[in-house]
Protein backbone atom coordinates (compact mmCIF):
# COMPACT_ATOMS: atom_id res chain seq x y z
CA MET A 1 14.07 6.60 -10.94
CA VAL A 2 13.46 5.34 -14.69
CA GLU A 3 9.55 5.16 -14.97
CA THR A 4 8.28 2.28 -17.08
CA PHE A 5 4.68 3.54 -16.89
CA LEU A 6 3.05 6.54 -15.17
CA TYR A 7 -0.25 4.93 -13.67
CA LEU A 8 -2.17 2.01 -13.47
CA THR A 9 -6.50 2.09 -13.08
CA LEU A 10 -8.77 -0.91 -11.75
CA GLY A 11 -11.94 -0.01 -11.09
CA THR A 12 -13.83 -1.20 -8.17
CA ASN A 13 -18.09 -0.82 -7.63
CA ASP A 14 -17.64 -0.09 -3.73
CA LEU A 15 -15.18 2.16 -3.31
CA ALA A 16 -14.79 2.49 0.81
CA ARG A 17 -14.91 -1.32 0.21
CA ALA A 18 -11.88 -1.78 -2.45
CA ALA A 19 -10.01 1.36 0.16
CA ARG A 20 -9.95 -0.91 3.03
CA PHE A 21 -8.86 -3.96 0.93
CA TYR A 22 -5.48 -2.18 -0.76
CA ASP A 23 -4.78 0.36 2.03
CA ALA A 24 -4.12 -3.76 3.87
CA ALA A 25 -2.83 -5.74 1.14
CA LEU A 26 -1.13 -2.88 -0.09
CA ALA A 27 0.83 -1.76 3.28
CA PRO A 28 3.54 -4.84 3.29
CA LEU A 29 4.03 -4.17 -0.15
CA GLY A 30 5.06 -0.40 0.82
CA LEU A 31 3.24 1.81 -0.87
CA VAL A 32 0.68 3.93 0.83
CA ARG A 33 -2.66 5.85 -0.28
CA ARG A 34 -1.58 8.94 -2.02
CA ALA A 35 -4.86 9.90 -3.07
CA THR A 36 -8.35 10.62 -1.99
CA GLU A 37 -11.10 11.12 -4.16
CA ALA A 38 -14.98 10.98 -3.82
CA ASP A 39 -14.76 8.52 -7.73
CA GLU A 40 -10.81 7.73 -6.57
CA VAL A 41 -8.37 6.50 -4.54
CA GLY A 42 -4.57 6.30 -5.25
CA TYR A 43 -1.20 4.53 -4.54
CA ALA A 44 2.44 4.54 -4.21
CA HIS A 45 5.58 3.93 -2.63
CA PRO A 46 5.87 6.82 -0.17
CA ASP A 47 9.42 8.91 -1.35
CA ASP A 48 7.02 8.58 -5.52
CA ARG A 49 4.93 11.64 -6.10
CA ARG A 50 2.89 10.90 -7.37
CA ALA A 51 -0.02 7.89 -7.50
CA ARG A 52 0.61 5.15 -9.93
CA LEU A 53 -2.10 3.10 -8.58
CA TRP A 54 -6.05 4.25 -9.15
CA VAL A 55 -8.72 2.08 -7.89
CA THR A 56 -11.65 3.94 -9.13
CA LEU A 57 -15.22 4.45 -9.79
CA PRO A 58 -15.48 3.81 -13.68
CA PHE A 59 -15.54 7.05 -15.42
CA ASP A 60 -18.66 6.34 -17.77
CA GLY A 61 -20.95 5.25 -15.17
CA ALA A 62 -21.67 1.88 -15.67
CA PRO A 63 -21.09 -1.32 -13.33
CA ALA A 64 -16.62 -2.14 -13.33
CA THR A 65 -16.33 -5.31 -14.88
CA VAL A 66 -13.46 -7.37 -14.63
CA GLY A 67 -10.40 -7.46 -17.30
CA ASN A 68 -9.60 -11.11 -18.41
CA GLY A 69 -6.13 -12.05 -18.16
CA SER A 70 -5.62 -8.52 -16.38
CA MET A 71 -2.73 -8.84 -13.02
CA PRO A 72 -1.02 -6.32 -12.36
CA ALA A 73 2.70 -8.05 -10.61
CA PHE A 74 3.83 -5.98 -7.01
CA THR A 75 7.36 -5.93 -6.22
CA ALA A 76 8.60 -6.88 -3.06
CA SER A 77 10.89 -6.83 -0.61
CA SER A 78 10.95 -10.60 0.55
CA ARG A 79 9.71 -13.82 0.81
CA GLN A 80 7.46 -12.19 4.50
CA ALA A 81 6.65 -8.52 2.10
CA VAL A 82 4.94 -11.36 -0.16
CA ASP A 83 3.18 -13.29 2.62
CA ALA A 84 2.05 -10.35 4.44
CA PHE A 85 0.35 -9.47 1.12
CA HIS A 86 -1.81 -12.59 0.80
CA ALA A 87 -2.74 -12.77 4.55
CA ALA A 88 -3.60 -8.75 4.15
CA ALA A 89 -5.70 -9.22 1.12
CA ILE A 90 -7.68 -12.01 2.71
CA ALA A 91 -7.95 -10.77 5.71
CA HIS A 92 -10.13 -8.15 3.90
CA GLY A 93 -12.49 -9.53 2.03
CA GLY A 94 -9.81 -11.03 -1.46
CA THR A 95 -9.64 -14.54 -2.07
CA ASP A 96 -7.52 -16.90 -2.92
CA GLU A 97 -5.60 -17.12 -6.55
CA GLY A 98 -2.38 -18.86 -5.41
CA ALA A 99 -0.85 -19.01 -1.71
CA PRO A 100 2.62 -18.10 -1.24
CA GLY A 101 5.30 -20.31 -2.90
CA LEU A 102 7.48 -20.66 -5.62
CA ARG A 103 7.04 -20.01 -8.77
CA PRO A 104 8.73 -21.84 -11.38
CA TYR A 105 9.20 -18.30 -13.91
CA GLY A 106 12.68 -18.56 -12.13
CA PRO A 107 15.11 -19.28 -9.44
CA GLY A 108 14.01 -17.69 -6.24
CA PHE A 109 10.66 -16.52 -8.43
CA TYR A 110 8.72 -16.00 -4.80
CA ALA A 111 4.75 -15.07 -5.19
CA ALA A 112 1.02 -14.76 -4.23
CA TYR A 113 -1.48 -13.58 -6.10
CA VAL A 114 -5.44 -12.83 -4.64
CA ARG A 115 -8.32 -11.20 -6.18
CA ASP A 116 -9.86 -8.20 -4.81
CA PRO A 117 -13.50 -7.92 -3.30
CA ASP A 118 -14.44 -6.87 -6.57
CA GLY A 119 -12.43 -9.87 -8.20
CA ASN A 120 -9.16 -8.39 -9.63
CA LYS A 121 -6.20 -10.32 -10.00
CA LEU A 122 -3.12 -8.53 -9.07
CA SER A 123 0.13 -10.25 -7.20
CA ALA A 124 3.20 -10.15 -5.49
CA VAL A 125 6.21 -10.83 -5.82
CA HIS A 126 9.67 -11.62 -4.61
CA HIS A 127 12.00 -12.13 -6.84
CA ASP A 128 16.00 -13.02 -6.49
CA PRO A 129 17.90 -15.58 -7.93
CA SER A 130 20.23 -16.27 -4.81
CA ASP A 131 16.83 -17.04 -2.58
CA GLN A 132 16.85 -20.12 -2.23
CA PRO A 133 15.26 -22.24 -0.10
């Protein structure tokens, strides 16, 4: 496996709320919580030995804020996984930023966009140029 990044961190102001949201929203994408600490939770694919996404209370103690223009995009195994990610995110306190559907970023680029309860923007994408309606 080629590692393209070590990990990604998103801030939260309510770790328990964020953990409930991410547990539900990331499950359809095959990601599970791998670590639970007093100030952070970490997520990864079950076969990955380390957490790649961390949701954390800010180290400096100041309130977490949203990064303008920041958006992690998660790989989805199917259009149905994108749909399930979006539905779970909304059901667990997220807000819609773009319902599941094809996007103009290339043939078969199927994505959904949400914001977590802290306002961080997330996307799930299934990109298969042969997967046309």
